[in-house]
XYZ file of C-alpha atoms in Angstrom:
699
model
C 27.267 21.334 -2.392
C 24.462 21.769 -4.906
C 22.030 20.011 -2.560
C 22.764 22.413 0.285
C 22.089 25.337 -2.032
C 18.830 23.765 -3.181
C 17.631 23.130 0.368
C 18.687 26.637 1.383
C 16.631 27.974 -1.508
C 13.568 26.074 -0.272
C 13.847 27.523 3.202
C 14.369 30.964 1.727
C 11.152 30.537 -0.237
C 9.394 29.421 2.931
C 10.639 32.445 4.865
C 9.752 34.899 2.102
C 6.339 33.283 1.755
C 5.697 33.611 5.466
C 6.643 37.295 5.427
C 4.463 37.832 2.378
C 1.636 36.005 4.103
C 1.831 38.425 7.026
C 1.132 41.352 4.678
C -1.603 39.963 2.430
C -5.119 38.893 3.179
C -8.092 37.658 1.224
C -11.651 37.340 2.360
C -11.727 33.531 2.016
C -9.442 31.287 4.021
C -8.905 28.521 1.505
C -6.739 26.369 3.760
C -9.180 26.138 6.639
C -10.469 22.729 7.627
C -13.710 21.828 5.864
C -16.275 19.084 6.368
C -13.916 16.148 6.880
C -16.506 13.573 5.743
C -15.769 14.559 2.123
C -12.253 15.986 2.427
C -9.042 14.241 1.339
C -5.484 15.360 2.018
C -3.260 12.693 0.438
C -3.668 13.621 -3.225
C -2.414 17.207 -2.842
C -1.166 17.413 0.777
C -3.770 20.107 1.310
C -7.427 19.883 2.280
C -9.512 19.292 -0.852
C -13.086 18.240 -1.398
C -13.067 14.722 -2.838
C -15.412 15.694 -5.667
C -13.012 18.422 -6.862
C -9.704 16.510 -6.951
C -8.347 16.071 -10.527
C -6.811 12.681 -9.688
C -8.137 9.117 -9.318
C -8.773 8.977 -5.557
C -10.811 6.493 -3.516
C -12.151 7.440 -0.087
C -13.281 4.757 2.380
C -15.259 6.339 5.200
C -15.362 5.300 8.839
C -19.059 4.458 8.530
C -18.390 2.065 5.655
C -15.595 0.355 7.615
C -17.744 -0.074 10.719
C -20.776 -1.385 8.835
C -18.767 -4.156 7.141
C -17.534 -5.548 10.464
C -13.999 -6.244 9.171
C -11.002 -5.639 11.435
C -7.888 -5.472 9.228
C -6.721 -3.151 6.463
C -6.314 -5.881 3.844
C -9.953 -6.971 4.295
C -11.503 -3.577 3.548
C -9.108 -2.786 0.676
C -9.975 -6.026 -1.089
C -13.517 -4.723 -1.700
C -12.408 -1.594 -3.612
C -12.304 -1.133 -7.389
C -8.923 -1.764 -8.993
C -7.398 -3.198 -5.814
C -6.394 -6.836 -5.373
C -4.818 -8.388 -2.301
C -1.842 -10.639 -3.039
C -0.344 -13.215 -0.632
C 2.905 -12.496 1.175
C 5.566 -15.163 0.836
C 6.915 -14.546 4.357
C 5.947 -16.479 7.473
C 2.355 -15.791 8.466
C 0.747 -15.572 5.055
C -0.101 -11.861 5.234
C -1.281 -9.891 2.249
C 0.043 -6.959 0.244
C -1.895 -4.746 -2.152
C -1.930 -4.476 -5.957
C -3.317 -1.271 -7.548
C -4.029 -0.956 -11.286
C -1.923 -4.093 -11.765
C 1.060 -2.536 -9.965
C 2.645 -4.910 -7.434
C 2.594 -4.221 -3.696
C 6.362 -3.498 -3.678
C 5.567 -0.174 -5.377
C 2.638 1.009 -3.239
C 3.463 3.378 -0.359
C 1.566 2.899 2.896
C 1.138 5.908 5.188
C -0.393 6.411 8.623
C -1.412 10.033 9.159
C 0.814 11.058 6.274
C 4.057 9.349 7.377
C 5.486 6.147 5.847
C 5.406 2.655 7.345
C 8.557 0.522 7.066
C 9.124 -3.228 7.337
C 9.367 -4.780 3.866
C 11.502 -7.787 4.728
C 10.708 -9.470 1.394
C 9.617 -6.435 -0.640
C 5.973 -6.843 0.337
C 4.344 -4.944 3.211
C 1.916 -7.150 5.132
C -1.306 -5.137 5.475
C -2.983 -7.656 7.777
C -0.981 -6.245 10.686
C -2.897 -2.935 10.596
C -5.988 -2.757 12.818
C -8.705 -0.402 11.546
C -10.785 0.089 14.684
C -9.492 3.655 15.136
C -9.529 4.815 11.529
C -11.343 7.986 10.479
C -10.966 7.261 6.777
C -8.680 5.599 4.224
C -7.494 7.532 1.168
C -6.144 5.777 -1.918
C -4.358 7.711 -4.666
C -3.838 5.649 -7.825
C -0.909 6.201 -10.157
C 2.622 7.559 -9.560
C 2.763 9.853 -6.526
C 6.517 10.338 -6.138
C 6.118 14.074 -6.831
C 4.890 14.384 -3.233
C 5.983 11.198 -1.461
C 9.196 10.005 -3.143
C 10.392 6.400 -3.324
C 7.911 3.500 -3.055
C 5.061 5.725 -4.321
C 5.780 4.583 -7.867
C 2.357 2.938 -8.236
C 0.186 4.733 -5.702
C -0.359 5.715 -2.073
C -2.652 4.431 0.682
C -3.002 6.825 3.613
C -4.661 5.683 6.849
C -6.156 8.686 8.644
C -6.728 7.962 12.342
C -9.663 9.220 14.364
C -9.620 12.541 16.223
C -11.606 13.214 19.452
C -14.630 15.505 19.146
C -16.526 15.256 22.459
C -15.718 17.573 25.394
C -16.369 14.678 27.792
C -14.648 11.301 27.910
C -16.169 9.001 25.299
C -15.238 5.855 23.452
C -16.172 2.281 22.788
C -15.266 -1.273 23.699
C -15.928 -4.253 21.511
C -15.203 -7.918 20.968
C -15.429 -9.945 17.767
C -15.358 -13.742 17.584
C -14.967 -15.531 14.263
C -14.134 -18.833 12.595
C -10.685 -20.364 13.293
C -11.006 -19.132 16.886
C -10.347 -15.607 15.672
C -10.752 -13.348 18.712
C -10.463 -9.566 18.391
C -10.909 -7.147 21.293
C -10.452 -3.384 21.110
C -11.016 -0.385 23.327
C -10.833 3.304 22.459
C -11.483 6.495 24.362
C -10.888 10.160 23.755
C -11.741 13.663 24.785
C -11.439 17.132 23.298
C -11.699 19.879 25.847
C -10.750 23.427 24.978
C -7.184 23.547 23.698
C -6.400 19.946 24.618
C -7.487 16.586 23.242
C -6.378 12.977 23.357
C -7.323 9.635 21.851
C -6.210 6.169 23.020
C -6.740 2.902 21.153
C -5.838 -0.688 22.088
C -6.453 -3.823 20.009
C -5.728 -7.512 20.523
C -6.125 -10.183 17.831
C -5.515 -13.918 18.131
C -6.352 -16.933 15.995
C -5.675 -20.638 15.663
C -4.701 -20.025 12.041
C -5.779 -22.154 9.113
C -4.387 -24.648 6.631
C -4.706 -24.565 2.842
C -2.654 -27.726 2.237
C -4.037 -30.807 3.958
C -1.035 -32.906 2.988
C 1.410 -30.539 4.673
C 2.279 -31.072 8.336
C 2.566 -27.333 8.996
C -0.253 -24.793 8.763
C -0.472 -22.167 6.028
C -1.153 -19.513 8.672
C 0.135 -20.541 12.083
C -1.590 -19.619 15.338
C -0.621 -16.115 16.438
C -1.581 -13.208 18.628
C -0.828 -9.510 18.256
C -1.352 -6.218 20.054
C -1.759 -2.699 18.704
C -1.476 0.333 21.001
C -1.961 3.852 19.714
C -2.106 7.190 21.514
C -2.525 10.692 20.135
C -2.481 14.082 21.809
C -3.632 17.417 20.375
C -3.116 20.806 21.998
C -3.152 24.426 20.894
C -0.607 27.037 21.917
C -2.475 30.248 21.406
C -4.476 30.857 18.250
C -1.676 30.240 15.749
C 0.133 27.091 16.853
C -1.390 23.608 16.975
C 0.613 20.608 18.134
C -0.101 16.974 17.287
C 1.880 14.048 18.658
C 1.219 10.334 18.334
C 2.772 6.999 19.136
C 1.965 3.522 17.837
C 3.251 0.120 18.931
C 2.523 -3.260 17.352
C 3.694 -6.677 18.593
C 3.006 -10.062 16.998
C 4.138 -13.592 17.762
C 3.464 -16.825 15.860
C 3.228 -20.236 17.515
C 5.576 -22.340 15.362
C 7.676 -24.091 18.028
C 10.586 -24.852 17.909
C 10.980 -22.084 15.319
C 10.283 -18.480 16.327
C 8.631 -15.582 14.545
C 8.149 -12.292 16.372
C 7.750 -8.799 15.021
C 7.484 -5.322 16.487
C 6.531 -2.086 14.786
C 6.758 1.251 16.618
C 6.627 4.881 15.555
C 6.501 8.348 17.091
C 5.313 11.470 15.265
C 5.412 15.143 16.258
C 3.814 17.788 14.046
C 3.488 21.511 14.691
C 1.092 23.594 12.588
C 2.088 27.248 12.657
C -0.541 29.592 11.261
C 1.427 32.569 9.972
C -1.553 34.469 8.649
C -5.046 33.898 7.357
C -3.557 32.572 4.130
C -0.263 30.947 5.161
C 0.864 28.159 7.433
C 3.991 26.164 8.184
C 4.152 22.531 9.274
C 7.174 21.180 11.119
C 7.291 17.418 11.440
C 9.583 14.926 13.179
C 8.996 11.219 12.637
C 10.768 8.109 13.906
C 9.824 4.504 13.206
C 11.385 1.110 13.893
C 10.432 -2.328 12.590
C 12.002 -5.343 14.245
C 11.654 -9.095 13.665
C 13.121 -12.162 15.297
C 12.665 -15.098 12.918
C 14.510 -18.390 13.286
C 13.694 -21.569 11.365
C 14.703 -24.665 13.308
C 14.737 -28.303 12.191
C 12.109 -29.950 14.452
C 13.991 -33.270 14.404
C 17.342 -32.136 15.799
C 16.670 -28.471 16.765
C 19.368 -27.385 14.301
C 19.135 -23.742 13.243
C 18.434 -23.608 9.490
C 17.755 -19.915 8.823
C 18.017 -16.809 11.002
C 16.260 -13.753 9.618
C 16.494 -11.036 12.256
C 15.495 -7.660 10.834
C 15.909 -4.242 12.479
C 14.997 -1.243 10.290
C 14.897 2.332 11.582
C 13.877 5.579 9.896
C 14.155 9.120 11.228
C 12.683 11.932 9.122
C 12.448 15.671 9.795
C 10.319 17.600 7.286
C 9.028 21.144 6.877
C 6.114 22.208 4.648
C 4.763 25.616 3.743
C 1.332 26.444 2.289
C 0.295 29.849 1.040
C -2.953 30.908 -0.653
C -2.406 33.928 -2.869
C -6.155 34.041 -3.332
C -9.064 31.636 -3.274
C -8.275 28.396 -5.172
C -4.602 29.345 -5.700
C -2.320 27.544 -3.240
C 1.447 27.066 -3.258
C 2.938 24.143 -1.321
C 6.692 23.709 -0.856
C 8.656 21.461 1.450
C 11.940 19.770 2.217
C 13.098 16.879 4.354
C 15.817 14.398 5.207
C 15.608 10.603 5.593
C 18.066 8.820 7.891
C 17.531 5.079 7.451
C 19.444 2.065 8.799
C 18.975 -1.695 8.598
C 20.642 -4.364 10.720
C 19.757 -7.764 9.292
C 21.237 -11.194 9.983
C 21.322 -11.853 6.223
C 23.600 -8.828 5.738
C 27.324 -8.772 6.488
C 27.141 -5.316 8.134
C 24.679 -2.700 9.310
C 23.754 -0.616 6.261
C 22.586 2.974 6.057
C 20.734 5.147 3.556
C 20.737 8.935 3.660
C 18.484 10.900 1.339
C 17.371 14.501 1.033
C 14.443 15.890 -0.870
C 12.488 18.986 -1.721
C 9.124 19.359 -3.427
C 6.863 22.098 -4.717
C 3.288 22.163 -5.958
C 1.009 24.885 -7.263
C -2.750 24.299 -7.168
C -4.620 27.008 -9.054
C -7.584 27.954 -11.246
C -6.601 29.998 -14.317
C -10.307 30.205 -15.172
C -13.365 29.391 -13.123
C -14.004 25.948 -14.648
C -10.391 24.760 -14.891
C -8.279 23.511 -11.970
C -4.593 22.738 -12.575
C -2.099 21.165 -10.192
C 1.566 21.178 -11.204
C 4.322 19.865 -8.979
C 7.679 18.147 -8.776
C 10.003 16.567 -6.247
C 13.796 16.280 -6.292
C 15.460 13.445 -4.333
C 19.122 12.725 -3.735
C 20.332 9.479 -2.228
C 23.549 8.023 -0.884
C 23.225 4.832 -2.975
C 21.638 5.787 -6.304
C 21.354 8.701 -8.715
C 19.283 11.799 -8.005
C 15.653 11.632 -9.107
C 13.287 14.312 -10.420
C 9.602 13.357 -10.259
C 7.196 15.825 -11.910
C 3.410 15.547 -12.023
C 0.686 17.500 -13.780
C -3.064 17.126 -13.366
C -6.097 19.094 -14.481
C -9.854 19.091 -14.080
C -12.364 20.892 -16.285
C -15.983 21.284 -15.136
C -18.289 21.496 -18.143
C -21.155 22.221 -15.736
C -22.125 21.338 -12.170
C -22.803 17.723 -13.192
C -20.110 16.721 -15.678
C -16.313 17.087 -15.489
C -13.169 15.837 -17.222
C -9.979 15.094 -15.293
C -6.523 13.938 -16.367
C -3.065 13.533 -14.894
C 0.421 12.474 -15.910
C 3.219 11.864 -13.463
C 6.563 10.218 -12.963
C 7.394 7.870 -10.107
C 10.441 6.027 -8.864
C 11.496 3.353 -6.401
C 14.990 3.205 -5.020
C 16.820 -0.130 -4.856
C 16.062 -1.474 -1.393
C 18.462 -2.803 1.217
C 17.856 -6.382 0.127
C 18.716 -5.713 -3.509
C 21.943 -3.962 -2.517
C 23.303 -5.772 0.553
C 21.737 -9.233 0.878
C 24.388 -11.895 1.584
C 22.467 -15.141 1.943
C 23.178 -18.843 1.491
C 20.233 -21.165 2.084
C 21.516 -24.191 3.995
C 17.986 -25.642 4.060
C 17.470 -25.251 0.305
C 20.506 -27.093 -0.998
C 23.024 -24.276 -0.732
C 21.976 -21.664 -3.301
C 23.221 -18.116 -2.642
C 21.806 -14.634 -3.256
C 23.980 -11.495 -3.239
C 22.905 -7.873 -3.353
C 24.550 -5.628 -5.932
C 26.936 -3.931 -3.475
C 28.300 -7.220 -2.086
C 28.111 -9.564 -5.085
C 31.741 -9.081 -6.169
C 32.981 -9.816 -2.660
C 30.592 -12.747 -2.323
C 31.672 -14.349 -5.610
C 35.329 -13.920 -4.673
C 34.687 -15.619 -1.323
C 33.086 -18.603 -3.075
C 35.948 -18.796 -5.595
C 38.492 -18.814 -2.768
C 36.580 -21.680 -1.133
C 36.502 -23.598 -4.460
C 32.682 -23.528 -4.513
C 32.268 -22.023 -8.017
C 32.059 -24.337 -11.034
C 31.282 -21.684 -13.658
C 30.978 -17.897 -13.641
C 28.113 -16.856 -15.931
C 28.721 -13.079 -16.007
C 31.793 -11.018 -16.795
C 33.907 -9.950 -13.814
C 33.493 -6.309 -14.869
C 29.695 -6.579 -14.522
C 29.880 -7.459 -10.843
C 29.074 -4.582 -8.516
C 27.823 -2.149 -11.149
C 25.332 0.277 -9.648
C 21.611 -0.435 -9.809
C 19.406 2.350 -11.110
C 16.159 3.398 -9.473
C 13.069 1.829 -11.004
C 11.024 4.397 -12.916
C 7.440 4.800 -14.038
C 5.272 7.201 -15.985
C 1.565 7.035 -15.269
C -1.332 8.458 -17.268
C -4.907 8.781 -16.022
C -7.834 10.397 -17.803
C -11.563 10.163 -17.298
C -14.948 11.721 -16.653
C -17.049 12.302 -13.541
C -20.824 12.639 -13.478
C -22.833 13.755 -10.435
C -26.549 14.324 -10.636
C -29.240 13.738 -8.051
C -28.999 10.208 -6.742
C -26.248 9.110 -9.139
C -22.481 9.544 -8.969
C -20.390 7.867 -11.657
C -16.853 8.100 -12.957
C -14.737 6.327 -15.529
C -10.946 6.435 -15.590
C -8.562 5.205 -18.296
C -5.019 4.483 -17.128
C -1.611 3.403 -18.349
C 1.553 2.869 -16.318
C 4.926 2.306 -18.010
C 7.779 0.911 -15.895
C 11.465 0.828 -16.790
C 14.555 -0.526 -15.073
C 12.532 -2.885 -12.893
C 14.940 -4.890 -10.791
C 15.005 -8.616 -11.477
C 17.159 -11.545 -10.344
C 19.766 -13.156 -12.582
C 22.180 -16.091 -12.292
C 25.731 -14.968 -11.544
C 27.392 -18.376 -11.295
C 26.807 -22.075 -10.843
C 28.196 -23.856 -7.812
C 30.132 -27.072 -7.605
C 27.156 -28.659 -5.802
C 24.856 -27.899 -8.756
C 23.125 -24.915 -7.105
C 23.167 -21.357 -8.480
C 24.341 -17.979 -7.243
C 21.804 -15.209 -7.866
C 22.171 -11.448 -8.083
C 20.089 -8.427 -9.095
C 20.001 -6.408 -12.305
C 17.941 -3.653 -13.954
C 16.189 -5.452 -16.757
C 12.445 -5.512 -16.958
C 10.282 -3.062 -18.868
C 6.569 -3.630 -18.278
C 3.305 -1.753 -18.562
C -0.244 -1.927 -17.254
C -3.241 -0.332 -18.942
C -6.986 -0.486 -18.671
C -10.038 1.291 -17.336
C -11.966 1.630 -14.114
C -15.635 2.398 -13.715
C -17.408 3.317 -10.467
C -21.048 4.129 -9.808
C -23.051 5.033 -6.711
C -26.834 5.133 -6.726
C -29.195 6.029 -3.893
C -32.134 3.757 -4.678
C -34.160 5.249 -1.832
C -33.427 7.262 1.272
C -31.968 4.360 3.263
C -30.938 2.024 0.443
C -27.647 2.631 -1.382
C -25.899 0.717 -4.125
C -22.301 1.060 -5.316
C -20.311 -0.913 -7.822
C -17.036 -0.900 -9.673
C -15.269 -2.674 -12.525
C -11.660 -2.798 -13.700
C -10.360 -4.023 -17.048
C -6.608 -4.684 -16.870
C -3.874 -5.600 -19.342
C -0.379 -6.108 -17.903
C 2.527 -7.133 -20.123
C 6.316 -7.318 -20.271
C 7.648 -5.307 -23.242
C 10.646 -7.614 -23.691
C 8.417 -10.671 -23.821
C 6.174 -8.993 -26.406
C 9.212 -8.219 -28.567
C 10.335 -11.839 -28.359
C 6.865 -13.016 -29.411
C 6.740 -10.569 -32.317
C 10.165 -11.834 -33.430
C 8.974 -15.450 -33.356
C 11.436 -16.423 -30.613
C 9.012 -18.040 -28.145
C 7.704 -21.590 -28.385
C 5.220 -23.635 -26.390
C 3.553 -27.006 -26.394
C -0.105 -27.373 -27.274
C -1.587 -29.517 -24.461
C -4.106 -31.105 -26.838
C -1.825 -32.080 -29.739
C 1.424 -32.153 -27.676
C 3.109 -30.426 -30.614
C 5.626 -27.620 -30.156
C 4.331 -24.437 -31.777
C 5.581 -20.913 -32.297
C 3.618 -18.588 -29.989
C 2.175 -15.233 -30.996
C 1.191 -12.201 -28.969
C -2.387 -13.504 -28.820
C -1.113 -16.488 -26.786
C 0.532 -14.215 -24.179
C -1.718 -13.850 -21.125
C 0.390 -11.245 -19.346
C 2.072 -10.757 -15.986
C 1.589 -13.232 -13.166
C -1.160 -12.792 -10.566
C -3.117 -10.258 -12.661
C -6.777 -10.771 -13.512
C -8.197 -9.300 -16.698
C -11.511 -8.466 -15.002
C -12.332 -7.542 -11.416
C -15.583 -6.108 -10.135
C -17.388 -5.370 -6.911
C -20.961 -4.603 -5.893
C -22.230 -3.378 -2.525
C -25.722 -2.795 -1.159
C -26.186 -0.960 2.156
C -29.637 -0.830 3.770
C -30.723 0.906 6.972
C -33.949 0.739 8.999
C -33.587 3.743 11.360
C -36.756 3.100 13.380
C -35.478 -0.373 14.244
C -31.855 0.700 14.683
C -30.933 -2.002 12.182
C -28.761 -2.195 9.068
C -27.587 -4.769 6.565
C -25.061 -4.863 3.762
C -24.160 -7.355 1.068
C -20.791 -7.074 -0.712
C -19.621 -9.108 -3.691
C -16.084 -9.177 -5.083
C -15.283 -11.018 -8.330
C -11.874 -11.784 -9.764
C -11.462 -13.440 -13.175
C -8.861 -16.128 -13.787
C -5.177 -15.394 -13.276
C -1.936 -17.323 -13.722
C 0.529 -17.954 -10.924
C 3.739 -18.751 -12.825
C 5.304 -20.064 -16.040
C 4.965 -23.862 -16.019
C 5.967 -24.823 -19.563
C 9.487 -23.393 -19.519
C 9.275 -20.586 -22.101
C 9.841 -17.776 -19.536
C 6.390 -16.188 -19.885
C 2.822 -16.844 -18.824
C 0.858 -18.015 -21.864
C -2.568 -19.575 -22.407
C -0.997 -23.044 -22.599
C 0.361 -22.877 -19.043
C -1.426 -24.959 -16.421
C -0.948 -22.563 -13.495
C -4.234 -20.664 -13.829
C -6.649 -20.154 -10.946
C -10.227 -20.026 -12.316
C -12.295 -16.917 -11.693
C -14.218 -16.774 -8.442
C -16.518 -14.552 -6.385
C -16.454 -13.782 -2.668
C -19.772 -12.809 -1.095
C -19.763 -11.035 2.279
C -22.843 -10.335 4.398
C -23.150 -8.269 7.590
C -26.236 -7.595 9.730
C -26.284 -5.007 12.526
C -28.700 -4.009 15.283
C -28.451 -1.291 17.942
C -29.898 -1.930 21.408
C -30.550 0.646 24.114
C -28.703 3.265 22.004
C -25.256 2.180 23.256
C -24.994 -1.482 22.298
C -24.534 -2.755 18.763
C -24.591 -6.396 17.733
C -23.234 -7.549 14.369
C -23.571 -10.942 12.726
C -21.810 -11.708 9.501
C -20.321 -14.152 7.060
C -17.314 -13.465 4.884
C -17.106 -15.777 1.865
C -20.753 -16.662 2.362
C -20.752 -19.174 -0.518
C -17.843 -21.089 1.102
C -15.496 -20.780 -1.878
C -12.252 -22.716 -1.392
C -10.891 -23.273 -4.888
C -7.897 -25.322 -5.967
C -4.326 -24.092 -6.321
C -2.921 -25.482 -9.608
C 0.640 -25.536 -8.248
C -0.163 -28.443 -5.939
C 1.789 -31.610 -6.628
C -0.040 -34.686 -7.835
C -2.368 -36.289 -5.271
C -2.061 -33.243 -2.997
C -4.636 -30.511 -2.491
C -3.837 -26.838 -1.933
C -6.795 -24.501 -1.483
C -7.028 -20.885 -2.606
C -9.282 -19.818 0.296
C -9.919 -21.421 3.718
C -13.685 -21.209 3.229
C -16.556 -19.417 4.951
C -15.717 -17.270 7.966
C -18.584 -16.548 10.350
C -18.344 -13.807 12.948
C -20.259 -11.992 15.632
C -19.360 -8.691 17.212
C -20.680 -6.775 20.218
C -19.769 -3.123 20.728
C -20.530 -0.819 23.649
C -20.464 2.966 23.204
C -19.752 5.127 26.240
């Protein structure tokens, strides 16, 4: 097979590179580990100084995370430029992440460089990730499929966990109490002694939940508790081989009796770094992860089972990577891997399986002293969709030691997921509508026809079961960076074009008046705008940082319809039906035109005290089309007005080992009003102010 030849070629290149690396040497070891406080690895899969990367990358340090007093990944991400947290529609009300207007379905989440699974509804709930053991968080904006494949169509978030540094046992224990009886306890300890090191982390979170709809008997977020356990071991075998292994387990249960909602997330990672020479190394990696849920919705009146949504996804991935530095600032990276993925879900007729293989290559070099170029590509094959080639090119030019220009262009893709291919679901609780994935829709329609449940078939028989294509994107980023004295500033212009986005469509109408839905490649959308970030050291212990994003996000098909005069709406003031123009089109749902953040961090070393004030603003955004013209326009009444969240944290260290934090998230007690609430019913946007206190003991 062609694939086997391609993979064989990759391993041949790796072997030849390793032999070459044994025979060449340069005075500078460019792949050695540098000062990790300013080093990122996600953007290029090699160690690079943050200030030198020719891509839009955000680094959130451990110190920043600890000073804010937050405990979950979604909380810290929400304070970053160009990032917006969006609610998850699944039980529990968790949050996904939107980057540069790109929905959370298309953002890849990594822990120590390996992917997290568990998108039961397309969204990955980031509130399940504790951040008490995080060294840093790296965010790469724009398509990153050239290195990470599917789901990296809009960007990558990599959580880098902490590594032990002390030769004696050290760690910390802490407890945080907050509004809504939110109780969070965590303990960590580690040691690095000679060739061996370990780090252990345990976290427990519980809460009484909260309610955003006073007229609803159930809570918006039900009471729950969860546990996170994480262990990592490092050991060296001689001078050339370093071994890293880790395991993580997460368990969560919601109190929604008589219904049930439990989830488990576990993964095991083994990585071997083989230093072939001063300039070459190989990484061998084995990774296994499993995400499991047990969700059953039961009628509280008669205990009748309404919906069962058990979900069991497993991924096993071996991968090999090779890095070789021909000389300083000239590094070749190649790699290959295999994904074995299965999903057993109660909403599917059978257990389904994906197999995919991939190879990637990247060359990071400096043709001249002031110019850095990174060129790379990845080739993926898949058992259920066409092969994908994802190239990427980026460059950075330093005019001087203060001012630089950087730009990148790359292609990304997202494979059709299990749900879009194999879902076989009829909602007994929702009046009997059905949803079929592309691979089972023909069989599902035939089953309904046989049972005399179909009143009218909307699509042609020949259209049923036609293969879905992978969703594609091309992303462009270009901007300038300025660093001088106390000031660091950068501006980035971006555009992301998406094609073949998968949307739902009506396949048939049922005899009971309900519809049968399926999936189709249809949408073509784009996001564009700019981001601006600035950091300023006002004085030695007083730092300010701020960021702003301007975003436009539109559907190309809707714009064409507007330009052709095919869209109408009703003016709420005159109640007259009018022909809409492009100026009336607000854009895609849940996107704000303006978002900004501002942070002030202040330290008083002689008192062992610190304080920080963080402000996040989001301008108005629309939730859905309410006037029936199939797009979100300025005449819709589904807009949430702009609002600001103000967060304050105060910290004080006692006796060198104890730290007390007091804080208030949403200090101004913003609650807002959801416009989708029915008449005489109130649905809030935010539960209000959340006070917390935290005590930590270092040992």
